[in-house]
Steps between C-alpha positions, in 0.01 A plus 500: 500500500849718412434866506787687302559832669661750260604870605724763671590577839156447622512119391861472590452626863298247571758234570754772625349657778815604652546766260179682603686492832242275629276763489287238258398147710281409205541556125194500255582212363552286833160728592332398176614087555286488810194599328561224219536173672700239290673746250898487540695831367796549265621828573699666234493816632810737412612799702479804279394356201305652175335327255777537287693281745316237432500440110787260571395312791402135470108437601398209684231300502250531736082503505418841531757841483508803674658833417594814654688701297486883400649721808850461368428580145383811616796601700748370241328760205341154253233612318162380528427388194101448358279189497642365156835478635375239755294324221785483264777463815724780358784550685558865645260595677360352844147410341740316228734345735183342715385351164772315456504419848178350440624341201784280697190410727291406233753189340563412876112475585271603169231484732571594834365798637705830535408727714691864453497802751556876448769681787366704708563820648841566628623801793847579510673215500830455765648178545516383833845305472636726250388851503664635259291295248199794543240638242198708468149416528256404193342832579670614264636413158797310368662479194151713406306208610300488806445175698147503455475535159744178453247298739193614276672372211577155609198453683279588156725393284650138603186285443485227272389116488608360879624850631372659800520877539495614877504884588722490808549870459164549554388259675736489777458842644889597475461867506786787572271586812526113658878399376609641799441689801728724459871547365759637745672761303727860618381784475553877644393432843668100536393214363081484490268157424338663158205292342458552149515734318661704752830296491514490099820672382672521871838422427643162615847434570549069537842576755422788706110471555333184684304266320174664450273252578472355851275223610270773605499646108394110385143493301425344195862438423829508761730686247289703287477286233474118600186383713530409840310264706193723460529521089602139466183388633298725258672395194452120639118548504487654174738225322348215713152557336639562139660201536199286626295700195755407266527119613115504482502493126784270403 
């Protein structure tokens, strides 16, 4: 059975741990394979990508799709569009864009299931091979959007005949508390391990100051924004079983 794995960073990690600094031994996916014995992946996953990034990407076939889209969208200011834009696919807006995502699935594989998950909360985000790709949190909003409001969307509004809504946002746990432990950030007195929201708008310069999270600052995710060991193995559980749930009814 071909499992088509479709999202951002958090898909394309997966097979490129050494970009996480091999602070990542497992992925979800690879996580999420164990618990489904006999299911093979194709992972599409693309670093940085929106939903708009993937109007004009080809879609395989496969027996069941996965997506994990949103985070990105958020950051990059696309609106979120209502539930008729995913019904009617309109382009625009990242409820739109997923429809006619699910569209290209649908003359690939009318009936295979698709199952599509909301982002999830998001610290401040440093990259750990390039740190002067940085941005703030979801605790606050973007483009006058905030990150939760985006997941609520998709998760209520991307349903439809073979589609599977799962609420990783809620479901997960990913909270501004549990990210991190702490960020390492300068202040008056020399650089202090902050939790949140004490380190929220602590200036952060990517040449002078050392990374701000060290192995010890490691929770739910290793860089503020993409899950570590600890997180992958959450969002495994959670996908594993939507997937099984999904399968069930085919």
């Amino acid at each position: 059975m071909i499992w088509c794995a479709i999202g951002d960073s958090f898909t394309y990690l997966n097979d490129h741990l050494e970009e996480t600094g091999h602070r990542v031994t497992k992925g979800y996916i690879t996580r999420t394979l164990e618990k489904l014995p006999g299911v093979q992946v194709n992972n599409m996953g693309i670093n940085g990508s929106t939903t708009k990034d993937w109007l004009n990407i080809s879609i395989p076939s496969a027996d069941f799709y996965t997506i994990l889209l949103g985070t990105n969208d958020w950051h990059s200011h696309i609106p979120a569009g209502c539930g008729e834009d995913f019904k009617t696919a309109q382009k625009g807006t990242i409820l739109g864009n997923l429809g006619d995502l699910v569209g290209k699935i649908r003359r690939q594989a009318a009936d295979a299931p698709v199952i599509i998950m909301n982002p999830v909360e998001r610290g401040d985000f440093v990259c750990i091979e390039d740190p002067e790709n940085n941005a703030r949190g979801s605790y606050a909003p973007d483009g006058g959007q905030m990150l939760g409001d985006i997941a609520a969307l998709i998760y209520s509004s991307c349903t439809g005949y073979r589609i599977f809504p799962v609420d990783l946002y809620h479901r997960c746990g990913f909270t501004q508390n549990n990210v991190v432990h702490f960020k390492r950030v300068k202040t008056a007195e020399g650089y202090r391990d902050l939790s949140y929201p004490d380190y929220v708008n602590r200036p952060y310069d990517p040449v002078q100051d050392p990374y701000p999270y060290p192995l010890e600052a490691v929770w739910l995710t290793y860089d503020g924004l993409h899950p570590s060991d600890e997180g992958c193995e959450i969002l495994a559980d959670i996908l594993a079983d939507a997937i099984k749930k999904a399968l069930e009814q085919r």
